[in-house]
Short mmCIF file of C-alpha atoms in Angstrom, two decimals:
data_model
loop_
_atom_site.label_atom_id
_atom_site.label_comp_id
_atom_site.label_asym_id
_atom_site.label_seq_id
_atom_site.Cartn_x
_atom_site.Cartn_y
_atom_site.Cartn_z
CA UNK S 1 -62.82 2.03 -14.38
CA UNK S 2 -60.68 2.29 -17.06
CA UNK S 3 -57.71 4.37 -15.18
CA UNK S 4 -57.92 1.52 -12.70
CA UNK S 5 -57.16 -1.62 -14.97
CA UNK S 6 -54.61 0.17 -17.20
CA UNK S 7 -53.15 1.32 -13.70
CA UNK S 8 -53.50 -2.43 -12.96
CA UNK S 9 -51.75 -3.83 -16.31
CA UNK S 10 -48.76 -1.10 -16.06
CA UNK S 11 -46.56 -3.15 -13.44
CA UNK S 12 -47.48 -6.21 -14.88
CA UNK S 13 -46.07 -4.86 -18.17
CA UNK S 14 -42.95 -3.26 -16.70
CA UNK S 15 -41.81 -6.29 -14.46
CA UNK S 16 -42.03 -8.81 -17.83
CA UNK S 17 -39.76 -6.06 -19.62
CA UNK S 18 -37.53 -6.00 -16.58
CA UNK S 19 -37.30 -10.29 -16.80
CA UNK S 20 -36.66 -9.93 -20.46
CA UNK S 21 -34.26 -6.93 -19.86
CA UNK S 22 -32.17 -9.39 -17.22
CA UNK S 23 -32.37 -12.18 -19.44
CA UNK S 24 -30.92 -10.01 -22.38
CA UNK S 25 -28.60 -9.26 -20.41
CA UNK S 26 -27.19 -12.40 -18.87
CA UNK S 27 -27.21 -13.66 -22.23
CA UNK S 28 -25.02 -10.81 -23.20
CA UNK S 29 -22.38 -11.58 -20.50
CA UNK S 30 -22.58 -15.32 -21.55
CA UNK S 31 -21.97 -14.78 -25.01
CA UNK S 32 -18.91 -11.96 -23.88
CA UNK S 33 -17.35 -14.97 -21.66
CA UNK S 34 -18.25 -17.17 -24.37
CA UNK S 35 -15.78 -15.33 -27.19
CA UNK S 36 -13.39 -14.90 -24.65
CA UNK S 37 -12.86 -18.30 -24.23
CA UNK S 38 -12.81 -18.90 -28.01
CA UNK S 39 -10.13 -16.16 -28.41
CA UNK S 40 -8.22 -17.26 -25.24
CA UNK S 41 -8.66 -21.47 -26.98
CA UNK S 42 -7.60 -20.62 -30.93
CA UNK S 43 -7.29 -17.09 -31.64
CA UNK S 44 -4.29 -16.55 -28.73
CA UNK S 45 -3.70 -20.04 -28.33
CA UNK S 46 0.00 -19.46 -28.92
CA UNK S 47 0.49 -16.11 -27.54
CA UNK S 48 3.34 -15.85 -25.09
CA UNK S 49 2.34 -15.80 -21.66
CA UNK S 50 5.27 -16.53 -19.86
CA UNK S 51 5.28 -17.98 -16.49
CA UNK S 52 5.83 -15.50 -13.62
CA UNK S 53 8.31 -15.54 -11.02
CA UNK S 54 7.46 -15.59 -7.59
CA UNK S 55 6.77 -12.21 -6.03
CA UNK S 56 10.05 -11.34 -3.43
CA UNK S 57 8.03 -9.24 -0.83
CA UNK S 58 6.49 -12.06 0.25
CA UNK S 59 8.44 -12.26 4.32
CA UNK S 60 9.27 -15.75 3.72
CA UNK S 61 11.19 -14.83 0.76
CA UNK S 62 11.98 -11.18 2.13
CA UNK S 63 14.25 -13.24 4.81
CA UNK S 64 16.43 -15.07 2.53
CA UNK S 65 19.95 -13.99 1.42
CA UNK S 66 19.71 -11.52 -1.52
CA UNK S 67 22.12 -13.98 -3.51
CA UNK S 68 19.74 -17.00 -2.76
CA UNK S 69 16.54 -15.36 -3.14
CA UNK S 70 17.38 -14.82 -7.01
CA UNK S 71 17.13 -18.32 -7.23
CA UNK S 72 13.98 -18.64 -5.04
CA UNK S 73 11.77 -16.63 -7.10
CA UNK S 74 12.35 -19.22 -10.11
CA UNK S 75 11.77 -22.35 -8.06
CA UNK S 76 8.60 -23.00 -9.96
CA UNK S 77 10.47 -22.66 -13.39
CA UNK S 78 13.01 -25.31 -12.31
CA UNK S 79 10.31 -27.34 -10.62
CA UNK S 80 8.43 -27.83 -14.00
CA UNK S 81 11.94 -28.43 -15.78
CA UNK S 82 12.79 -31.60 -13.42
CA UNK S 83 9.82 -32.69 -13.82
CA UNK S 84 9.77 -32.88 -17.65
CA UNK S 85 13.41 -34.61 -17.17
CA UNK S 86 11.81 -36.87 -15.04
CA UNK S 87 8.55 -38.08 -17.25
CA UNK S 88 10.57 -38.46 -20.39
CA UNK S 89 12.85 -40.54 -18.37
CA UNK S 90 9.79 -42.46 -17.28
CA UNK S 91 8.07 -42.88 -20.88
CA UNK S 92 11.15 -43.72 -22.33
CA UNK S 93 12.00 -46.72 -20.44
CA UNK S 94 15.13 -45.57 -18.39
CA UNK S 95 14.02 -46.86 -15.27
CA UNK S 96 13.24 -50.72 -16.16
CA UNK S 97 9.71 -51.14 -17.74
CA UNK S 98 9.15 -52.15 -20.42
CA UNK S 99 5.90 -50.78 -21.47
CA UNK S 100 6.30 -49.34 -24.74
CA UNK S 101 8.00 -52.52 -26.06
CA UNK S 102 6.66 -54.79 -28.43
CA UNK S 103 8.43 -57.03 -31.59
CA UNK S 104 11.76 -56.40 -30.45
CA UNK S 105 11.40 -53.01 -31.33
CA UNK S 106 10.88 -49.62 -28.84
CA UNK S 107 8.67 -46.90 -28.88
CA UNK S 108 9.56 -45.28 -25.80
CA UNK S 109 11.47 -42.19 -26.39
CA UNK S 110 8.52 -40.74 -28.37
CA UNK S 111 6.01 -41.01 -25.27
CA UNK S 112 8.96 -39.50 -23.98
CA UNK S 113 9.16 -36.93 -25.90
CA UNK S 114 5.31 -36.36 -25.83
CA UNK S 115 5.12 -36.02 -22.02
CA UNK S 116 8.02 -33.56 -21.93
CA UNK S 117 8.40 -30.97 -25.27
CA UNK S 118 4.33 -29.94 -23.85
CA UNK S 119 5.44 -29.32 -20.00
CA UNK S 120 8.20 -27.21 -21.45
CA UNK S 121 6.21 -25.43 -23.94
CA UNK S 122 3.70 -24.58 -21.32
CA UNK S 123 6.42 -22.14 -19.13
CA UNK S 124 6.04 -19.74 -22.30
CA UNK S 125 2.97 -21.05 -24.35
CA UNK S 126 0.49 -22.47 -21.83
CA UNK S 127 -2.83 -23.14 -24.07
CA UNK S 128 -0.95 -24.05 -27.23
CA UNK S 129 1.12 -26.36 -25.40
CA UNK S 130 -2.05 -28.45 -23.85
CA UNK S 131 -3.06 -28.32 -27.59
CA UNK S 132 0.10 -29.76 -28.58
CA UNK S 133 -0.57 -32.18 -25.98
CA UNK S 134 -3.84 -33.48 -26.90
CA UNK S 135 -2.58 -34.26 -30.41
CA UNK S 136 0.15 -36.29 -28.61
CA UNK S 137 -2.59 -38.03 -27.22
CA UNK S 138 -3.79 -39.41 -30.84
CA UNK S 139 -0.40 -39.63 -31.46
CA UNK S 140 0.37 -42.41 -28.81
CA UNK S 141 -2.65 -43.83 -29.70
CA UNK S 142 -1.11 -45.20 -32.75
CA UNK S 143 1.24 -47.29 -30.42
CA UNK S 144 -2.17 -48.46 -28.27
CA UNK S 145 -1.45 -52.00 -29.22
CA UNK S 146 2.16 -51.79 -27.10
CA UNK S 147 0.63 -50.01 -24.24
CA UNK S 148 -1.25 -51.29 -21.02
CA UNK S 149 -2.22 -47.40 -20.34
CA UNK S 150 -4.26 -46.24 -23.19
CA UNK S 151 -4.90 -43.54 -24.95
CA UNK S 152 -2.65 -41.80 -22.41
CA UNK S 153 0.13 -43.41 -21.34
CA UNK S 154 1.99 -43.31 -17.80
CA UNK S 155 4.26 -40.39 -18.39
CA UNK S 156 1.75 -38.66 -20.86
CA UNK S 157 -1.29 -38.88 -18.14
CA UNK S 158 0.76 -37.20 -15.64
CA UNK S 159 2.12 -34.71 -18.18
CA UNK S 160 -1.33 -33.82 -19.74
CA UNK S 161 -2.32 -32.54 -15.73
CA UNK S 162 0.65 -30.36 -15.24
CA UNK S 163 0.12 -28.53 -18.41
CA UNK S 164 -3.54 -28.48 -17.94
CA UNK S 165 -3.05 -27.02 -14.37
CA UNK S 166 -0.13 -24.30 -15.82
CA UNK S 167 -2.75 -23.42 -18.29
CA UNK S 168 -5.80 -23.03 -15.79
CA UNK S 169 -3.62 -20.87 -13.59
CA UNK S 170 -3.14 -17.95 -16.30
CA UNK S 171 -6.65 -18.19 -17.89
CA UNK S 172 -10.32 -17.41 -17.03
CA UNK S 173 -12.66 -20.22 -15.80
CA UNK S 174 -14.49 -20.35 -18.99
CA UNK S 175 -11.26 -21.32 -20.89
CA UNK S 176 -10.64 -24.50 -17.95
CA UNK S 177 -13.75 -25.86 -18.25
CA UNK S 178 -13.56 -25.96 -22.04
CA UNK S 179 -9.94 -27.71 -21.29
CA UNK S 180 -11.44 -30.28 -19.33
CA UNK S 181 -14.47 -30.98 -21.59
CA UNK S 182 -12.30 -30.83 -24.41
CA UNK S 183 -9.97 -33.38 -22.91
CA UNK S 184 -12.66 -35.76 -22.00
CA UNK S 185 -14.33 -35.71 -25.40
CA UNK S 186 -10.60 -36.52 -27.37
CA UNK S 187 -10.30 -39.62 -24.66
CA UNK S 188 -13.33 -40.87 -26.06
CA UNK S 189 -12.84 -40.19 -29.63
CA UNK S 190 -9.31 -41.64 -28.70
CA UNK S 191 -10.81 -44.61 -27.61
CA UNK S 192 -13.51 -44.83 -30.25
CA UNK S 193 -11.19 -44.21 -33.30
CA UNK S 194 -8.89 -47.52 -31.95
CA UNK S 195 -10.60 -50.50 -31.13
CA UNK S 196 -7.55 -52.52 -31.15
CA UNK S 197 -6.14 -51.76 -28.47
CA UNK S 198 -4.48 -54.24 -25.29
CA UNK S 199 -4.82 -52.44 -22.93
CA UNK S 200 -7.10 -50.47 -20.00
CA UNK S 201 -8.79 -47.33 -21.12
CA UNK S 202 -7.70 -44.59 -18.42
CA UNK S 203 -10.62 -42.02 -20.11
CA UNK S 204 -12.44 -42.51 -16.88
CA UNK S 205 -9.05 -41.87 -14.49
CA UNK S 206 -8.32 -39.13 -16.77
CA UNK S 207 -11.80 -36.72 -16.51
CA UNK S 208 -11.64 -37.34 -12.80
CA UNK S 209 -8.16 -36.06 -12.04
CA UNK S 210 -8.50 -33.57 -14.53
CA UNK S 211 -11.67 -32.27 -12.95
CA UNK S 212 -10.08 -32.38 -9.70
CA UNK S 213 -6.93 -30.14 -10.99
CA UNK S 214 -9.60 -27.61 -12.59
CA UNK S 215 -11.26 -27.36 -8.92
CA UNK S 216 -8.10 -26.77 -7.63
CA UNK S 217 -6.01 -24.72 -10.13
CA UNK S 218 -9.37 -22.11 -10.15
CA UNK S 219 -9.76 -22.30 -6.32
CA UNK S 220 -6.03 -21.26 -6.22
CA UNK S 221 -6.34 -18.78 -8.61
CA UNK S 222 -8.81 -16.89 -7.02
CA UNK S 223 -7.44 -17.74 -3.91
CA UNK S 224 -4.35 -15.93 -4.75
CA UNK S 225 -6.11 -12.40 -7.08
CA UNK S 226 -8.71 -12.49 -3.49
CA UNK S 227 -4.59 -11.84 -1.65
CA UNK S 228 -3.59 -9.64 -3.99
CA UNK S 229 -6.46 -7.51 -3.85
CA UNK S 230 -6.39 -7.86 -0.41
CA UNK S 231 -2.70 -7.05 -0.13
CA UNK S 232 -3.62 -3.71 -2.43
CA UNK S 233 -6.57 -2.84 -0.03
CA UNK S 234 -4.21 -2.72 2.33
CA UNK S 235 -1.70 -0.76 1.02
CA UNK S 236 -4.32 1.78 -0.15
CA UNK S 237 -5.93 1.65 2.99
CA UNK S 238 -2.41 2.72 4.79
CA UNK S 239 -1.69 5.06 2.54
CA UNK S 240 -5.03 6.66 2.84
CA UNK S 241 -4.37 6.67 6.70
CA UNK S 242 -1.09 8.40 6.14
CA UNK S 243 -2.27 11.19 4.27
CA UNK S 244 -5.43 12.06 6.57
CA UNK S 245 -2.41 12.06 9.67
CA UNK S 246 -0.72 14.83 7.43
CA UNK S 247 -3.96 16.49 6.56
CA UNK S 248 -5.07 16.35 10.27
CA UNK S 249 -1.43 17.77 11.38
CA UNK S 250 -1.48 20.24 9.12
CA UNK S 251 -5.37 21.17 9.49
CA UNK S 252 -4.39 21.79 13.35
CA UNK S 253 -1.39 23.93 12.47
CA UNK S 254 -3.47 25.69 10.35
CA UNK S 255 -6.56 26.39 12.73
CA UNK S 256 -3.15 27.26 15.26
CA UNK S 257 -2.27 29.94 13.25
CA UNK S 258 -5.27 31.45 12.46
CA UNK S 259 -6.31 31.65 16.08
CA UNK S 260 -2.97 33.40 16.79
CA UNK S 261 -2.97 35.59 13.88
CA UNK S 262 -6.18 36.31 14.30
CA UNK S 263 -5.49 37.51 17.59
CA UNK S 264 -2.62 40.16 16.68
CA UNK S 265 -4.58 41.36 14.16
CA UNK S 266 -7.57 41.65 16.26
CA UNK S 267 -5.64 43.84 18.87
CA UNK S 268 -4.20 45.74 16.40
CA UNK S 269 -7.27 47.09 15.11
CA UNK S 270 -8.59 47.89 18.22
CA UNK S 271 -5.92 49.94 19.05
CA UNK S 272 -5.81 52.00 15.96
CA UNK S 273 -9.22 52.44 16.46
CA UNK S 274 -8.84 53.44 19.87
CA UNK S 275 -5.25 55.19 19.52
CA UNK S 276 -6.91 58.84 18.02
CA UNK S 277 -9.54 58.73 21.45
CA UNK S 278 -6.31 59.44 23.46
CA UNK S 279 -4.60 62.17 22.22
CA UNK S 280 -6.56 65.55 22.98
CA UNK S 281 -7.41 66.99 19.41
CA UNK S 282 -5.25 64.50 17.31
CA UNK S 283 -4.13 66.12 13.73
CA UNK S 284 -6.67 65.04 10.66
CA UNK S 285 -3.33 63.18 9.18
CA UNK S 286 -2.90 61.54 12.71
CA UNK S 287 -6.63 59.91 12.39
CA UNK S 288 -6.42 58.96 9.09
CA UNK S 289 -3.35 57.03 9.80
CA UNK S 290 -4.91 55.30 12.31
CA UNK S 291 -7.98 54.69 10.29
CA UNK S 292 -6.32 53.08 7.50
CA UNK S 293 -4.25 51.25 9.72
CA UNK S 294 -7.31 49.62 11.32
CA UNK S 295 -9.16 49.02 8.02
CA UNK S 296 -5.99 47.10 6.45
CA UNK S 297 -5.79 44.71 10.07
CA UNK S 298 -9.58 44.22 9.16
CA UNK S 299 -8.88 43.52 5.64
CA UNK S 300 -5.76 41.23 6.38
CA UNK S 301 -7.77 39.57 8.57
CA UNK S 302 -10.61 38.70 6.95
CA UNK S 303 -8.60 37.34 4.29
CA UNK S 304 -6.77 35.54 6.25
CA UNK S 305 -10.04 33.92 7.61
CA UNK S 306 -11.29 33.39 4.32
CA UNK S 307 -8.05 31.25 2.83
CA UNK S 308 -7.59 29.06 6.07
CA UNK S 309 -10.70 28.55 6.46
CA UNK S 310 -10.66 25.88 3.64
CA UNK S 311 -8.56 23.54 5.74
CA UNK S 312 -11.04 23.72 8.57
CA UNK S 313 -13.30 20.92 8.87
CA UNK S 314 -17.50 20.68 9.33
CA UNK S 315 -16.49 19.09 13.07
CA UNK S 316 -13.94 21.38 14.16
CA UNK S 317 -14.66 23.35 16.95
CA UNK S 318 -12.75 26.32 18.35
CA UNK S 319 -10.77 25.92 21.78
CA UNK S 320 -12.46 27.55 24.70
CA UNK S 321 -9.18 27.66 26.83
CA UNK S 322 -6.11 29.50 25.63
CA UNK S 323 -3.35 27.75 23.35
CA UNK S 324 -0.54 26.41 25.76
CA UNK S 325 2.99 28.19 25.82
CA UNK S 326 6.37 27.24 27.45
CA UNK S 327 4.67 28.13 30.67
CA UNK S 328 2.58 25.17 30.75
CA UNK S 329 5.51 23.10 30.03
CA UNK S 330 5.62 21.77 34.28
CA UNK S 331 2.29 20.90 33.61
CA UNK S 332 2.84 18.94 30.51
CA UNK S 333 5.78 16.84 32.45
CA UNK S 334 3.95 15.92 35.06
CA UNK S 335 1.47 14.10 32.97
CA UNK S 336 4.28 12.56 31.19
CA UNK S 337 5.40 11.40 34.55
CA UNK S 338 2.14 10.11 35.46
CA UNK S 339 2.24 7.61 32.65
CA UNK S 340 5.37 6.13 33.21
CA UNK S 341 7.93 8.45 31.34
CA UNK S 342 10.86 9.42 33.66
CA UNK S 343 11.46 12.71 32.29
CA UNK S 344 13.70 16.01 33.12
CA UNK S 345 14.06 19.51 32.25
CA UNK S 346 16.99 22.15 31.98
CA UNK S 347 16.20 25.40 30.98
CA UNK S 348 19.52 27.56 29.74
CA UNK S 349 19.68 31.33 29.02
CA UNK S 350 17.76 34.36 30.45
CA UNK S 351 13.60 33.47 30.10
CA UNK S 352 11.96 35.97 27.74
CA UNK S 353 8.89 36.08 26.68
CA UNK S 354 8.68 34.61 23.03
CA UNK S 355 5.78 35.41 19.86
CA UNK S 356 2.72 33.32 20.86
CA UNK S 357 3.60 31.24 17.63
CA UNK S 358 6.60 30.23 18.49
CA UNK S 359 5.90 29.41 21.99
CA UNK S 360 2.94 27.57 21.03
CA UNK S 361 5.13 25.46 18.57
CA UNK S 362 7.92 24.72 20.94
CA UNK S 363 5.28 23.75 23.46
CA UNK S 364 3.67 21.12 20.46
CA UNK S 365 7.22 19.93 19.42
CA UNK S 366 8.26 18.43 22.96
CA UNK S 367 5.00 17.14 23.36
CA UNK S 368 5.00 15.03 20.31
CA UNK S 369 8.57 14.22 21.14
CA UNK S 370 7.27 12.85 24.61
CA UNK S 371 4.44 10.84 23.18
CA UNK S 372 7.24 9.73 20.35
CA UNK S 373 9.26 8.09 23.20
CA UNK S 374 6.66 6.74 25.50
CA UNK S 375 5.25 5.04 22.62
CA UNK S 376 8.43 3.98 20.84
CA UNK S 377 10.81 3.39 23.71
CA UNK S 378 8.70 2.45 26.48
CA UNK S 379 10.80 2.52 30.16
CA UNK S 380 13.19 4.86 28.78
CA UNK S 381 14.20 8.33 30.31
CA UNK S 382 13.93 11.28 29.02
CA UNK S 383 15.53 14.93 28.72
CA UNK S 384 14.08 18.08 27.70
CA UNK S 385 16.57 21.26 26.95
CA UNK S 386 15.33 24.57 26.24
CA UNK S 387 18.11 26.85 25.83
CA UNK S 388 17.33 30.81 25.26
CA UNK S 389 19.31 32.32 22.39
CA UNK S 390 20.03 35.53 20.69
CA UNK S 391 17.09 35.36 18.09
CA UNK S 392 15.61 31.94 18.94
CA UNK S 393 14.87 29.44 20.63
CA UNK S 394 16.45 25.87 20.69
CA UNK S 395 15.04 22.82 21.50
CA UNK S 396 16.61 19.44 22.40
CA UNK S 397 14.75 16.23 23.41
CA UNK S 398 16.46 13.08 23.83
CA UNK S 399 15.67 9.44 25.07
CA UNK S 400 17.25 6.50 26.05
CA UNK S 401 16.86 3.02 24.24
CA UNK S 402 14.13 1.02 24.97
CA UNK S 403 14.44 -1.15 28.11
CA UNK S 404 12.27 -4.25 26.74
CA UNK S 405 9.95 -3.86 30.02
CA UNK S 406 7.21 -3.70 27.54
CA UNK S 407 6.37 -3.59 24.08
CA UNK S 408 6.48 -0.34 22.18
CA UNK S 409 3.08 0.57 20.53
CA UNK S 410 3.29 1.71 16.88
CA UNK S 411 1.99 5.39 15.64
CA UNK S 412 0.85 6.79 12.41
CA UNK S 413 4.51 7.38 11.60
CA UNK S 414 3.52 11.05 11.23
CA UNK S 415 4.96 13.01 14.30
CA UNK S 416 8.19 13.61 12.91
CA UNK S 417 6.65 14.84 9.77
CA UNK S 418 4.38 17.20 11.86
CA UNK S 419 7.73 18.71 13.95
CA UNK S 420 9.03 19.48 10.71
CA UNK S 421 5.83 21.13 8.96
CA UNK S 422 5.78 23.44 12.24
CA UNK S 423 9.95 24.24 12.09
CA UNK S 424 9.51 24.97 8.55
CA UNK S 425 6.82 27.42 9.20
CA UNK S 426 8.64 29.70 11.90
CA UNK S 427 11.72 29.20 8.86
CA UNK S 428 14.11 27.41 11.88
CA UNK S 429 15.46 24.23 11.47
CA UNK S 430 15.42 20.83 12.42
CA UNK S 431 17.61 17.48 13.06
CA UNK S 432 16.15 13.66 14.24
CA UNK S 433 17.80 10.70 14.29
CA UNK S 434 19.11 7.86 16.84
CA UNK S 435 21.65 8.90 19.14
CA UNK S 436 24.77 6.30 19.47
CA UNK S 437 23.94 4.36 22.18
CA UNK S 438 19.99 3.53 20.51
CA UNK S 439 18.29 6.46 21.96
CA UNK S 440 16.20 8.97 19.90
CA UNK S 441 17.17 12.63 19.38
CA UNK S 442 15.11 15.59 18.01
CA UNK S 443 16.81 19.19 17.69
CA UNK S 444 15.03 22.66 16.78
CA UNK S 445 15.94 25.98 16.44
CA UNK S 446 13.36 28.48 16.10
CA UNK S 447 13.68 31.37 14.91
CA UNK S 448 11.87 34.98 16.40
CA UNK S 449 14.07 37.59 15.19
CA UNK S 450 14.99 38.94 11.19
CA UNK S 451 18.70 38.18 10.90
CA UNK S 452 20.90 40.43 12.14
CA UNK S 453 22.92 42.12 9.12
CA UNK S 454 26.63 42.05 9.19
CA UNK S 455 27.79 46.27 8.75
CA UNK S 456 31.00 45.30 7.43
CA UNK S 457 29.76 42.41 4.64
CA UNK S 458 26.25 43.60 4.36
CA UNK S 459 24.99 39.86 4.68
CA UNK S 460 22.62 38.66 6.42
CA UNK S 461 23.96 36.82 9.74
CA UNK S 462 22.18 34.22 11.88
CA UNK S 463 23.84 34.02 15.37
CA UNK S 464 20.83 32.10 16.65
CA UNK S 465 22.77 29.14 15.03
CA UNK S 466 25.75 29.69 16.54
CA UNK S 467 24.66 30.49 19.86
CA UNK S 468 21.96 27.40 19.19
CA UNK S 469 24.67 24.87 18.03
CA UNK S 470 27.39 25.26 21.27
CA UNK S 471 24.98 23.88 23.86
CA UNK S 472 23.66 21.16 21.51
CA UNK S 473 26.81 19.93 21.01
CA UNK S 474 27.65 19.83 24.77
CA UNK S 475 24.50 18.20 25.55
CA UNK S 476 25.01 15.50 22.59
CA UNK S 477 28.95 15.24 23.95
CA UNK S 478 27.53 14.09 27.32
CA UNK S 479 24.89 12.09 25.90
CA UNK S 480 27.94 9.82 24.27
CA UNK S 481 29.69 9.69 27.13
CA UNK S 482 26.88 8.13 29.06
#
């Protein structure tokens, strides 16, 4: 009986530490906010906080003349100076009333004053200047028996809500509401402190619009930190999307080049394994040749296993059919055809049979260089040149502008990228770019020899190059003249 009422008691116990726990706790944030505000109302009242420009990415901006858009970006700076021209032109009397008056005498250019030096002051010094501000608010209040606005005068009324909103927009929300209650409570010390005065009290008018330019200064500040996090997302999010294209294209070369590898290195053990079976009482040094030959392929290629296999992923599955080579090339037109891609093919130079790497590579290159133009240049033909060198293998795809029969379809923005990471990994070389007449152009040379060495200069020699460059250069010659 006893286990079962102190098991009884123990939740009751632990949920009132829990409410006392989240009480502590939300009194904790409230008294954090609470000396922010203080130090963002007196301790940093006057710290410079200048007002921003506006951002220039923005496309509305982005479309503007350079020249123009420096003066864009500063619209809101000159927007706040006008209007400070304009209110101490209104408090001081310039445009016919006669307000501020009274015995002959004129107090306007101090309301003046009072509705403009603040505005100004708030571009650099937002909370000081709606303190400086609120004293000009006692200050006109010595004048309340010449004014029909009191204790904030015409110019001074519409002043005190411009600062207040420039000083919203760069605080937190604890700091505006203290604003606003703070300018309620000097309107009614204001009007407490002078009972003398003429004219209408405009406490009332002034809590209302002051509320309402809280609401809306805080709605547009979050508002506009909800778009810039937004905007960032974004960013991140494409950026993110970027690098898993790379990761994925390389990943694929990767699991490319192990199968192949793999595949060499497989046949070449079995063969030295098999080699000493077919020579009729092979020599002990013959068999241990072949033996150590065989346990190094193992070796290599188990290692080789062991460092790529990092890049391959939990989901990746092994192909079941063979990789494709050049030979599958007819094949890989006809689908191109199929979707709308008028495409052709010219093969140059005596057909050899080429390292299952590099065949495999040229075979991936002109397919991404397909998909590249049916995607980018939609109704455009195509060309495909393969042209058989001495130590290589050149490539040369080529497409017409885009015929505006229908839209092009953006890509990761990758393939290029993915061209080049296989190029650089045969050690050939690689040129894209548009062609003169707004077409699309992507050269490769592939290397499958070792350079040939020059007898006479002992350097190393690449007539691939050569032999690679004089057909490109016809091609692109007629390309021009079309």
């Amino acid at each position: 009986m006893r286990v079962t009422e102190s098991t009884g008691k123990a939740p009751r116990v632990r949920g009132e530490f829990d409410v006392i726990r989240e009480g502590l706790r939300l009194l904790g944030r409230a008294a954090h906010r609470t000396r922010a505000t203080r130090r963002e109302l007196f301790r940093d009242a006057f710290a410079l906080t200048p007002l921003p420009a506006l951002p220039s990415h923005p496309p509305v901006v982005r479309r503007i003349h350079p020249a123009v858009r420096r003066v864009v970006v500063w619209l809101p700076h000159l927007a706040v100076t006008v209007l400070a021209g304009y209110l101490f032109g209104l408090g001081s009397g310039w445009y016919g009333n006669d307000e501020y008056a009274y015995d002959g005498g004129h107090v306007g250019v101090p309301v003046g004053c009072a509705a403009a030096i603040p505005l100004l002051l708030a571009l650099f010094r937002p909370v000081g200047a709606w303190w400086l501000s609120m004293l000009m608010c006692f200050a006109t209040a010595a004048f309340s028996g010449a004014m029909y606005d009191w204790p904030w005068a015409e110019a001074t009324f519409f002043s005190h809500l411009a600062v207040l909103t420039m000083a919203v927009l760069r605080n937190s929300i604890g700091t505006a509401v203290a604003m606003w209650l703070l300018t309620y409570l000097t309107g009614v010390v204001a009007l407490w402190t002078s009972a003398h005065h003429s004219g209408a009290a405009n406490v009332t008018e002034m809590a209302a619009a002051s509320a309402v330019v809280v609401a809306v200064a805080v709605s547009l500040r979050g508002w506009t930190a909800a778009s810039r996090r937004a905007e960032a997302s974004g960013a991140l999010t494409a950026e993110e999307r970027s690098r898993r294209t790379r990761l994925e294209k390389r990943t694929s070369i990767a699991h490319e080049l192990h199968d192949v590898v793999a595949h060499h290195m497989s046949v070449i053990a079995i063969q030295a394994e098999a080699a000493p079976y077919r020579v009729e009482n092979p020599p002990p040094e013959l068999t241990a040749s072949f033996a150590t030959i065989r346990e190094n392929a193992i070796a290599a290629l188990a290692e080789l296993r062991r460092v790529l296999g990092v890049v391959r992923t939990e989901d990746y599955e092994a192909p079941s059919a063979p990789q494709p080579t050049l030979a599958d090339l007819d094949r890989l037109l006809g689908n191109v055809r199929d979707a709308g891609l008028a495409v052709g093919m010219t093969v140059t130079g005596a057909r050899r049979e080429l390292p299952q790497g590099v065949e495999l590579s040229a075979y991936r290159i002109v397919q991404e260089a397909l998909s590249n133009a049916l995607r980018h240049a939609p109704g455009a033909p195509a060309e495909v040149e393969l042209s058989y060198v001495l130590g290589g293998l050149a490539l040369r795809i080529v497409n017409g502008p885009p015929t505006g029969e229908r839209t092009p379809s953006p890509g990761a923005g990758q393939g290029v990228a993915g061209m080049r990471e296989r190029v650089a990994m045969l050690g050939g070389r690689m040129t894209a770019g548009e062609t003169p007449d707004g077409g699309y152009e992507v050269a490769v040379l592939l290397l499958t020899d070792d350079p040939v060495t020059d007898p006479v200069t002992d350097t190393a020699a690449d007539p691939a190059a050569d032999t690679a460059a004089e057909p490109a250069a016809g091609v692109r010659e007629k390309a021009v003249g079309t």
